[in-house]
Coordinates of C-alpha atoms and ligand atoms in Angstrom, one line a residue:
X2 CA 66.2 38.1 26.5
X3 CA 65.7 41.4 28.3
X4 CA 62.3 43.2 28.1
X5 CA 63.9 46.1 26.2
X6 CA 65.6 43.9 23.6
X7 CA 62.8 41.7 22.6
X8 CA 60.9 44.1 20.3
X9 CA 61.7 43.7 16.7
X10 CA 60.5 44.9 13.3
X11 CA 60.6 41.4 11.9
X12 CA 61.0 37.9 13.4
X13 CA 62.0 35.1 11.1
X14 CA 61.4 31.5 11.9
X15 CA 63.9 29.0 10.4
X16 CA 67.6 29.5 9.9
X17 CA 68.1 27.5 6.7
X18 CA 69.8 29.4 4.0
X19 CA 66.5 31.2 3.1
X20 CA 65.8 32.5 6.6
X21 CA 69.4 33.5 7.3
X22 CA 69.9 35.3 3.9
X23 CA 66.6 37.0 4.3
X24 CA 67.7 38.2 7.8
X25 CA 71.0 39.5 6.4
X26 CA 69.4 41.4 3.5
X27 CA 66.6 42.9 5.7
X28 CA 69.1 43.9 8.3
X29 CA 71.0 45.8 5.6
X30 CA 67.7 47.6 4.8
X31 CA 67.7 48.9 8.4
X32 CA 65.1 46.6 9.9
X33 CA 65.6 45.3 13.5
X34 CA 65.6 41.5 12.9
X35 CA 65.4 38.4 15.1
X36 CA 66.1 35.0 13.6
X37 CA 64.9 31.9 15.5
X38 CA 65.9 28.3 14.7
X39 CA 64.4 25.2 16.2
X40 CA 67.5 23.1 15.8
X41 CA 71.3 23.8 16.1
X42 CA 73.9 24.3 13.3
X43 CA 75.7 22.5 11.8
X44 CA 72.7 20.3 11.1
X45 CA 72.0 17.9 8.2
X46 CA 69.8 19.4 5.4
X47 CA 68.9 18.0 2.0
X48 CA 68.6 20.1 -1.2
X49 CA 72.1 20.8 -2.4
X50 CA 72.4 21.4 -6.1
X51 CA 72.5 25.1 -7.3
X52 CA 71.9 26.3 -10.9
X53 CA 73.0 29.3 -13.0
X54 CA 69.8 31.1 -12.0
X55 CA 70.6 30.6 -8.3
X56 CA 74.0 32.0 -8.9
X57 CA 72.7 35.0 -10.7
X58 CA 70.4 35.8 -7.8
X59 CA 73.2 35.3 -5.2
X60 CA 75.3 37.9 -7.2
X61 CA 72.4 40.3 -7.4
X62 CA 71.7 40.0 -3.7
X63 CA 75.3 40.5 -2.9
X64 CA 75.5 43.8 -4.8
X65 CA 72.1 45.1 -3.9
X66 CA 72.3 44.5 -0.1
X67 CA 76.0 45.1 0.5
X68 CA 77.0 41.5 1.2
X69 CA 80.2 41.3 -0.9
X70 CA 81.3 37.9 0.7
X71 CA 78.1 36.3 -0.8
X72 CA 79.4 36.9 -4.3
X73 CA 82.1 34.3 -3.8
X74 CA 79.5 31.5 -3.4
X75 CA 78.1 32.1 -6.8
X76 CA 80.9 30.2 -8.7
X77 CA 83.0 27.1 -7.9
X78 CA 86.2 28.9 -8.6
X79 CA 85.7 31.9 -6.3
X80 CA 84.2 29.7 -3.6
X81 CA 87.3 27.5 -3.6
X82 CA 89.6 30.5 -3.5
X83 CA 87.8 32.2 -0.6
X84 CA 86.2 29.4 1.4
X85 CA 87.7 26.0 0.7
X86 CA 86.8 25.0 4.3
X87 CA 83.0 25.2 3.4
X88 CA 82.4 22.0 1.6
X89 CA 80.8 22.0 -1.9
X90 CA 81.2 20.1 -5.1
X91 CA 81.6 21.1 -8.8
X92 CA 78.3 21.1 -10.7
X93 CA 78.9 21.6 -14.4
X94 CA 75.5 20.7 -15.5
X95 CA 72.7 18.0 -15.5
X96 CA 73.5 14.5 -16.5
X97 CA 70.9 11.6 -17.0
X98 CA 71.5 7.9 -17.4
X99 CA 68.6 5.5 -18.2
X100 CA 68.7 2.2 -16.4
X101 CA 66.4 -0.7 -17.3
X102 CA 65.2 -3.4 -14.8
X103 CA 67.5 -6.4 -14.5
X104 CA 70.0 -4.9 -17.0
X105 CA 73.4 -3.4 -16.7
X106 CA 73.6 0.1 -18.0
X107 CA 74.4 0.2 -21.7
X108 CA 74.4 2.8 -24.5
X109 CA 75.7 3.4 -27.9
X110 CA 77.7 5.9 -29.9
X111 CA 74.6 8.1 -30.3
X112 CA 74.3 8.1 -26.5
X113 CA 70.7 6.7 -26.6
X114 CA 70.6 6.3 -22.8
X115 CA 72.5 9.4 -21.8
X116 CA 71.7 13.1 -21.7
X117 CA 74.3 15.7 -20.6
X118 CA 73.5 19.4 -20.6
X119 CA 76.3 21.7 -19.7
X120 CA 75.4 24.8 -17.7
X121 CA 78.8 26.3 -17.4
X122 CA 82.0 26.5 -19.5
X123 CA 84.6 25.6 -16.9
X124 CA 85.0 24.2 -13.4
X125 CA 86.0 27.6 -12.4
X126 CA 82.8 29.2 -13.5
X127 CA 80.5 26.3 -12.5
X128 CA 77.6 26.0 -10.2
X129 CA 78.1 24.1 -7.0
X130 CA 76.6 21.3 -4.9
X131 CA 76.2 22.8 -1.4
X132 CA 77.0 20.7 1.7
X133 CA 74.1 22.4 3.3
X134 CA 75.2 21.7 6.9
X135 CA 78.4 23.8 6.2
X136 CA 76.8 26.5 4.1
X137 CA 73.8 27.1 6.4
X138 CA 76.1 27.1 9.5
X139 CA 78.4 29.7 7.8
X140 CA 75.4 31.9 7.0
X141 CA 74.4 31.9 10.6
X142 CA 77.9 33.0 11.6
X143 CA 77.3 36.0 9.2
X144 CA 74.0 36.6 10.8
X145 CA 75.7 36.9 14.2
X146 CA 78.5 39.0 12.9
X147 CA 76.0 41.4 11.5
X148 CA 74.6 41.9 15.0
X149 CA 71.3 40.2 14.2
X150 CA 69.7 38.5 17.3
X151 CA 69.8 34.8 16.7
X152 CA 68.3 32.2 19.0
X153 CA 68.8 28.5 18.3
X154 CA 67.2 25.5 19.9
X155 CA 64.3 27.8 20.3
X156 CA 60.7 27.1 19.2
X157 CA 57.8 29.4 18.6
X158 CA 54.9 27.7 20.3
X159 CA 52.1 30.2 19.7
X160 CA 51.5 33.7 18.5
X161 CA 48.9 36.4 19.1
X162 CA 48.3 39.4 16.7
X163 CA 47.1 42.4 18.6
X164 CA 47.2 46.1 17.6
X165 CA 49.2 45.3 14.5
X166 CA 51.9 43.6 16.7
X167 CA 52.8 40.0 17.1
X168 CA 53.3 38.6 20.6
X169 CA 55.2 35.3 20.0
X170 CA 55.6 32.7 22.8
X171 CA 59.0 31.1 22.4
X172 CA 60.5 28.1 24.3
X173 CA 64.2 27.7 24.9
X174 CA 65.6 25.1 27.4
X175 CA 62.0 24.7 28.8
X176 CA 61.8 28.4 29.6
X177 CA 59.1 30.4 27.9
X178 CA 59.5 34.1 26.9
X179 CA 57.7 36.5 24.8
X180 CA 59.0 38.2 21.6
X181 CA 57.2 41.2 20.0
X182 CA 57.3 42.0 16.4
X183 CA 55.5 44.0 13.8
X184 CA 55.9 41.4 11.1
X185 CA 56.7 37.7 10.9
X186 CA 58.4 35.6 8.2
X187 CA 57.9 31.8 8.1
X188 CA 61.1 30.2 6.7
X189 CA 60.6 26.9 8.5
X190 CA 60.3 24.8 5.4
X191 CA 58.1 21.8 5.5
X192 CA 57.5 21.9 9.2
X193 CA 53.9 23.3 9.1
X194 CA 54.5 26.1 11.5
X195 CA 51.9 28.1 9.6
X196 CA 49.3 25.6 10.7
X197 CA 50.2 26.1 14.3
X198 CA 50.4 29.9 14.2
X199 CA 47.8 30.9 11.7
X200 CA 45.7 27.7 11.1
X201 CA 46.8 27.6 7.5
X202 CA 46.8 24.1 6.2
X203 CA 49.3 22.5 3.8
X204 CA 47.7 20.4 1.2
X205 CA 49.0 17.7 -1.3
X206 CA 45.9 17.6 -3.5
X207 CA 45.8 19.2 -6.9
X208 CA 49.4 18.3 -7.8
X209 CA 50.0 16.3 -10.9
X210 CA 53.2 14.8 -9.3
X211 CA 53.0 12.2 -6.6
X212 CA 56.4 11.2 -5.4
X213 CA 58.4 10.5 -2.2
X214 CA 62.1 10.4 -1.4
X215 CA 64.5 7.9 0.3
X216 CA 67.9 9.4 0.8
X217 CA 71.1 9.9 2.8
X218 CA 74.7 11.0 2.6
X219 CA 77.5 8.5 2.0
X220 CA 81.3 8.5 2.1
X221 CA 83.6 7.1 -0.7
X222 CA 81.0 6.0 -3.3
X223 CA 82.7 5.0 -6.5
X224 CA 82.8 7.5 -9.3
X225 CA 80.2 6.8 -12.0
X226 CA 82.7 7.7 -14.7
X227 CA 85.0 5.0 -13.4
X228 CA 82.2 2.5 -13.7
X229 CA 81.5 3.6 -17.3
X230 CA 85.2 3.1 -18.0
X231 CA 85.2 -0.4 -16.6
X232 CA 82.3 -1.1 -19.0
X233 CA 84.3 0.3 -21.9
X234 CA 81.6 3.0 -22.4
X235 CA 83.4 6.0 -24.1
X236 CA 83.0 9.4 -22.5
X237 CA 85.4 11.2 -24.9
X238 CA 82.7 13.5 -26.2
X239 CA 81.2 14.3 -22.9
X240 CA 81.0 18.1 -22.3
X241 CA 82.3 17.6 -18.7
X242 CA 83.2 14.9 -16.1
X243 CA 79.8 13.5 -15.3
X244 CA 80.7 13.0 -11.6
X245 CA 81.1 16.8 -11.5
X246 CA 77.5 17.4 -12.2
X247 CA 74.0 16.8 -10.8
X248 CA 74.1 13.2 -11.8
X249 CA 70.7 11.5 -12.2
X250 CA 69.9 7.8 -12.9
X251 CA 66.6 7.4 -14.5
X252 CA 64.6 4.3 -13.5
X253 CA 61.1 3.1 -14.4
X254 CA 59.8 3.9 -11.0
X255 CA 61.5 7.3 -10.5
X256 CA 65.0 8.7 -10.5
X257 CA 68.1 9.0 -8.4
X258 CA 70.2 12.0 -7.5
X259 CA 73.9 11.6 -7.0
X260 CA 75.6 14.8 -5.9
X261 CA 79.3 14.6 -5.1
X262 CA 81.1 17.0 -2.7
X263 CA 84.8 17.7 -2.5
X264 CA 85.3 15.7 0.7
X265 CA 84.3 12.4 -0.9
X266 CA 80.8 12.7 0.5
X267 CA 77.9 12.1 -1.8
X268 CA 74.2 12.9 -1.4
X269 CA 72.4 9.9 -2.9
X270 CA 68.6 9.5 -3.0
X271 CA 65.7 8.0 -4.8
X272 CA 62.7 10.0 -5.7
X273 CA 60.0 7.5 -6.6
X274 CA 56.6 7.5 -8.1
X275 CA 54.1 7.4 -5.2
X276 CA 51.4 6.0 -7.3
X277 CA 53.2 2.7 -7.4
X278 CA 51.2 0.6 -4.9
X279 CA 54.0 -1.8 -4.2
X280 CA 56.3 1.1 -2.9
X281 CA 53.6 3.0 -0.9
X282 CA 54.0 1.5 2.5
X283 CA 57.5 0.1 2.3
X284 CA 60.0 1.3 5.0
X285 CA 63.1 3.1 3.7
X286 CA 65.4 0.2 3.8
X287 CA 63.1 -2.1 1.9
X288 CA 62.7 0.5 -0.8
X289 CA 66.5 0.8 -0.9
X290 CA 67.0 -2.9 -1.2
X291 CA 64.3 -3.5 -3.8
X292 CA 65.8 -0.8 -6.1
X293 CA 69.3 -2.2 -5.6
X294 CA 67.9 -5.7 -6.4
X295 CA 66.2 -4.4 -9.6
X296 CA 69.0 -2.3 -11.0
X297 CA 72.4 -4.0 -11.2
X298 CA 74.5 -0.8 -11.5
X299 CA 72.7 1.0 -8.7
X300 CA 73.5 -2.0 -6.6
X301 CA 77.1 -1.9 -7.7
X302 CA 77.4 1.8 -6.7
X303 CA 75.9 1.2 -3.3
X304 CA 77.2 -2.2 -2.5
X305 CA 80.0 -1.0 -0.1
X306 CA 78.3 2.3 0.7
X307 CA 79.2 3.8 4.1
X308 CA 76.7 6.1 5.7
X309 CA 78.2 9.5 6.5
X310 CA 78.2 10.7 10.1
X311 CA 75.4 13.1 9.2
X312 CA 72.6 12.1 8.9
X313 CA 73.8 8.6 9.7
X314 CA 70.7 6.8 8.5
X315 CA 68.6 6.3 5.4
X316 CA 65.6 8.7 5.6
X317 CA 62.2 8.2 3.9
X318 CA 60.0 11.3 3.3
X319 CA 56.2 11.2 3.0
X320 CA 54.7 12.5 -0.2
X321 CA 56.9 15.4 -1.2
X322 CA 54.2 17.6 -2.8
X323 CA 52.7 20.2 -0.4
X324 CA 51.2 23.7 -0.8
X325 CA 50.0 26.1 1.8
X326 CA 46.4 27.3 1.3
X327 CA 47.7 30.9 1.4
X328 CA 51.3 32.5 1.4
X329 CA 50.5 35.4 3.6
X330 CA 48.1 37.0 6.2
X331 CA 47.8 39.8 8.6
X332 CA 51.4 40.6 9.6
X333 CA 53.1 37.5 8.1
X334 CA 54.4 36.0 4.9
X335 CA 55.9 32.5 4.1
X336 CA 59.2 31.9 2.0
X337 CA 58.7 29.9 -1.1
X338 CA 60.0 26.5 0.3
X339 CA 57.7 27.0 3.2
X340 CA 54.8 27.7 0.8
X341 CA 55.2 24.6 -1.2
X342 CA 57.4 22.0 -2.8
X343 CA 57.1 19.7 -5.8
X344 CA 60.1 17.4 -6.2
X345 CA 63.9 17.8 -6.4
X346 CA 64.0 17.0 -10.2
X347 CA 65.7 19.9 -12.1
X348 CA 67.0 21.2 -8.7
X349 CA 64.6 24.2 -8.7
X350 CA 64.6 24.5 -4.9
X351 CA 67.6 26.7 -4.2
X352 CA 66.9 29.1 -7.1
X353 CA 63.2 29.2 -6.3
X354 CA 64.0 30.1 -2.6
X355 CA 66.5 32.7 -3.6
X356 CA 64.0 34.3 -6.1
X357 CA 61.6 34.5 -3.1
X358 CA 64.1 36.3 -1.0
X359 CA 64.6 38.9 -3.7
X360 CA 60.9 39.5 -3.9
X361 CA 60.1 39.5 -0.2
X362 CA 63.0 41.8 0.7
X363 CA 62.0 44.2 -2.0
X364 CA 58.3 44.2 -0.9
X365 CA 59.2 44.8 2.8
X366 CA 61.8 47.4 2.2
X367 CA 59.3 49.3 0.1
X368 CA 56.6 49.1 2.9
X369 CA 58.5 49.9 6.1
X370 CA 55.4 50.7 8.1
X371 CA 53.8 47.4 7.1
X372 CA 50.7 49.1 5.8
X373 CA 49.0 49.1 2.4
X374 CA 50.1 48.6 -0.4
X375 CA 52.0 45.8 1.4
X376 CA 49.1 43.4 1.3
X377 CA 48.4 44.0 -2.4
X378 CA 52.0 43.3 -3.2
X379 CA 51.9 40.2 -1.0
X380 CA 48.8 39.0 -2.9
X381 CA 50.8 39.4 -6.1
X382 CA 53.7 37.5 -4.5
X383 CA 51.2 34.7 -3.7
X384 CA 49.9 34.6 -7.3
X385 CA 53.5 34.4 -8.5
X386 CA 54.6 31.6 -6.2
X387 CA 51.5 29.5 -6.8
X388 CA 51.8 29.9 -10.6
X389 CA 55.5 29.0 -10.4
X390 CA 54.7 25.8 -8.4
X391 CA 52.1 24.9 -11.0
X392 CA 54.7 25.0 -13.8
X393 CA 57.3 23.2 -11.9
X394 CA 54.7 20.5 -11.0
X395 CA 53.7 20.0 -14.7
X396 CA 57.4 19.8 -15.8
X397 CA 58.2 17.2 -13.1
X398 CA 55.0 15.2 -13.7
X399 CA 55.8 15.0 -17.4
X400 CA 59.1 13.5 -16.5
X401 CA 57.6 10.8 -14.2
X402 CA 55.2 9.9 -17.0
X403 CA 58.1 9.3 -19.4
X404 CA 60.7 7.7 -17.3
X405 CA 60.1 4.4 -18.9
X406 CA 60.6 5.8 -22.3
X407 CA 63.9 7.7 -22.2
X408 CA 63.6 9.4 -25.7
X409 CA 60.3 10.9 -24.6
X410 CA 61.8 11.9 -21.2
X411 CA 64.7 13.5 -23.0
X412 CA 62.5 15.6 -25.4
X413 CA 60.1 16.6 -22.6
X414 CA 62.8 17.7 -20.2
X415 CA 63.9 20.1 -22.9
X416 CA 61.0 22.3 -21.9
X417 CA 62.7 22.9 -18.5
X418 CA 65.9 23.8 -20.2
X419 CA 64.2 26.1 -22.7
X420 CA 62.2 28.0 -20.0
X421 CA 65.5 28.3 -18.0
X422 CA 67.1 29.8 -21.0
X423 CA 64.2 32.3 -21.4
X424 CA 64.4 33.4 -17.8
X425 CA 68.3 33.6 -17.8
X426 CA 68.4 35.6 -21.0
X427 CA 66.0 38.1 -19.5
X428 CA 68.1 38.5 -16.4
X429 CA 71.3 38.7 -18.4
X430 CA 69.9 41.6 -20.4
X431 CA 68.7 43.3 -17.2
X432 CA 65.1 43.0 -18.3
X433 CA 62.6 42.8 -15.5
X434 CA 61.8 39.3 -14.3
X435 CA 58.8 38.5 -12.2
X436 CA 58.0 34.8 -12.5
X437 CA 60.6 32.1 -12.0
X438 CA 61.1 30.2 -15.3
X439 CA 58.8 32.7 -16.9
X440 CA 55.9 30.7 -15.5
X441 CA 53.3 33.3 -16.4
X442 CA 54.5 33.8 -20.0
X443 CA 51.7 32.9 -22.5
X444 CA 54.1 31.0 -24.8
X445 CA 55.6 29.0 -21.9
X446 CA 52.1 28.1 -20.8
X447 CA 51.0 27.2 -24.2
X448 CA 54.1 25.0 -24.9
X449 CA 53.9 23.3 -21.5
X450 CA 50.2 22.5 -21.7
X451 CA 50.2 21.4 -25.3
X452 CA 53.2 19.1 -24.9
X453 CA 51.9 17.7 -21.6
X454 CA 48.6 16.7 -23.3
X455 CA 50.6 14.9 -26.0
X456 CA 52.6 13.1 -23.3
X457 CA 49.5 11.9 -21.6
X458 CA 48.1 10.6 -24.9
X459 CA 51.3 8.9 -25.9
X460 CA 52.0 7.2 -22.5
X461 CA 48.4 6.0 -22.4
X462 CA 49.0 3.9 -25.5
X463 CA 49.8 0.2 -25.2
X464 CA 53.0 0.5 -27.3
X465 CA 55.1 3.3 -28.6
X466 CA 56.5 3.2 -32.1
X467 CA 59.7 4.9 -33.3
X468 CA 57.4 7.1 -35.4
X469 CA 55.4 8.2 -32.3
X470 CA 58.7 9.2 -30.6
X471 CA 60.0 11.0 -33.7
X472 CA 56.8 13.0 -34.2
X473 CA 56.8 14.1 -30.6
X474 CA 60.4 15.0 -30.6
X475 CA 60.0 17.0 -33.8
X476 CA 56.9 18.8 -32.3
X477 CA 59.0 19.8 -29.2
X478 CA 61.9 20.9 -31.4
X479 CA 59.7 23.2 -33.4
X480 CA 58.0 24.6 -30.3
X481 CA 61.2 25.6 -28.5
X482 CA 62.9 26.8 -31.7
X483 CA 62.5 30.6 -31.1
X484 CA 64.3 30.3 -27.7
X485 CA 66.6 27.4 -28.3
X486 CA 70.0 29.1 -28.3
X487 CA 71.7 25.9 -27.0
X488 CA 70.9 23.6 -30.0
X489 CA 68.7 21.4 -27.8
X490 CA 67.3 18.4 -29.6
X491 CA 69.6 18.9 -32.6
X492 CA 70.2 15.4 -33.8
X493 CA 73.8 16.2 -34.4
X494 CA 74.4 16.9 -30.7
X495 CA 73.6 13.2 -29.9
X496 CA 72.3 14.2 -26.4
X497 CA 75.6 15.9 -25.5
X498 CA 75.1 19.7 -25.1
X499 CA 78.5 21.4 -24.8
X500 CA 77.3 24.9 -25.2
X501 CA 76.8 26.7 -22.0
X502 CA 73.1 27.6 -21.5
X503 CA 73.9 30.9 -19.8
X504 CA 76.8 33.1 -20.7
X505 CA 77.8 34.2 -17.3
Ligands
FAD29 C1 64.5 15.3 -1.1 C2 64.8 16.7 -1.5 C3 65.8 17.0 -2.4 C4 66.1 18.3 -2.8 N1 67.1 18.5 -3.6 C5 67.3 19.8 -4.0 C6 68.4 20.1 -5.0 O1 69.1 19.2 -5.4 N2 68.5 21.3 -5.4 C7 67.7 22.3 -4.9 O2 67.9 23.5 -5.4 N3 66.8 22.1 -4.0 C8 66.6 20.9 -3.6 N4 65.6 20.6 -2.6 C9 64.9 21.8 -2.1 C10 65.7 22.4 -1.0 O3 65.8 21.5 0.1 C11 65.0 23.7 -0.4 O4 64.9 24.6 -1.5 C12 65.8 24.3 0.6 O5 65.9 23.4 1.7 C13 65.1 25.5 1.1 O6 65.7 26.1 2.2 P1 65.0 26.8 3.4 O7 66.1 27.6 4.1 O8 63.8 27.5 2.8 O9 64.3 25.6 4.2 P2 65.1 24.5 5.1 O10 66.4 24.1 4.5 O11 64.0 23.4 5.2 O12 65.3 25.2 6.5 C14 64.2 25.4 7.4 C15 64.9 25.6 8.8 O13 63.7 26.0 9.6 C16 63.9 25.3 10.9 N5 62.7 25.2 11.5 C17 61.7 24.3 11.2 N6 60.6 24.5 12.1 C18 60.9 25.6 12.9 C19 60.3 26.2 13.8 N7 59.0 25.9 14.2 N8 60.9 27.3 14.5 C20 62.1 27.7 14.0 N9 62.8 27.1 13.1 C21 62.2 26.0 12.5 C22 64.6 24.0 10.5 O14 65.3 23.4 11.6 C23 65.5 24.4 9.4 O15 66.8 24.7 9.9 C24 65.3 19.3 -2.2 C25 64.3 19.1 -1.3 C26 64.0 17.8 -1.0 C27 62.9 17.5 0.0

């Protein structure tokens, strides 16, 4: 790094897709950008399933910031046409299967233990499961092509803010150098860089959800629909092939994601209730084995599982919930996934991160001298991100409360789909959107809080009657009625939602 070249408008730490895309958009706005990555691409990353909202934002960023190639990644069809070498999978929607301890999966003609919600009308138009190592590495090649300074295997060890400029100490190959910047963006994810640089703590208190994950990537896992076929479980009225979706297995202790990629690789992981004492201190492999021992079909799926080269081991996280005390400060801001995280249920992560890119790029491009009203707008950004995290937390917590009672889980999870519809419809009509999932909307708040209270009361009961379940389901159906353009909870749909949620 020469003395002349190490002065930037903005330094971004973390070259995940959020850091790299932010760098590309801000570069198009005319800022001089430096992107710093601690690791080296291609590297393993978890968090792979996109949603229609994520795809809408990708298209919007593509046109607004002159990144035409980005558009191709917003649908499976165009992705395959333009970049078949970048591995992804088809994601037609969200699929859920309830498993009971000690029992093989079973269901009936009314699909009592299944829930399939289509998000797109065809494979061509569908969302995708991103093999993040490929996608993130590709984005970094675009960063370099755009002439943005990119330093990998480089770590920021400390930072000093003087006269409205950052002086950042960075270490590469044991050599220390100094980078100067007017502004700093923390896109380092859950790595707590904000604590090191700004003494801003990340806390897990005040979340309703308490979960941890145990996960990896595997090669050649059997297809779930083949297993259903072996069991003579009919899939004729499914809206799509369930293996081409974000496939979830719902357990009593938590849930499993099973996300398939085109190269026969599958992201498979458990997200489990951290309040369960028996699981709290168990090492990854013991958690894995105990779940396989308890759920026969999960054991069947995993019995010959071969770990993929990356990451090559089973990983156990700590508690997933975390939130920074503040999202910004003098001369810096953190991207949403760096600010906080709840749980991977409903795959909010990619869309939530992209919504943050939209906001931060807009705020910074409107405040090129990094003076007021920048900080007022960053304060508003903080309010928005915290409010969104609160709503996501409640939606996820309600799911953990109801995982033992699938009909309740099914009815409760319709709140997520309803709020998604509300947000998508606004974007489709080009109406202004501020809060992801309309998190600040008074009706969204009312519906979520009222229904969550009912969930708490119901799940505190010793036993649940069919009447309890029917009353709850009817109440949810009534509450979501004004926004429910997808026929959610219509008895005639039998838990199979063929209608696309978003007309894209
Ligand atoms: C178990 C789990 C499952 C998930 N599943 C889904 C899902 O299905 N769908 C979904 O939408 N989201 C999911 N998510 C969320 C998803 O992972 C995040 O939304 C996504 O990773 C955010 O991307 P990012 O670029 O902000 O951060 P990251 O992908 O975390 O990237 C951060 C980058 O910063 C680098 N870095 C770290 N520290 C430093 C430093 N000091 N200096 C420089 N660089 C640094 C890291 O090496 C990394 O490359 C999941 C998350 C978890 C934990």
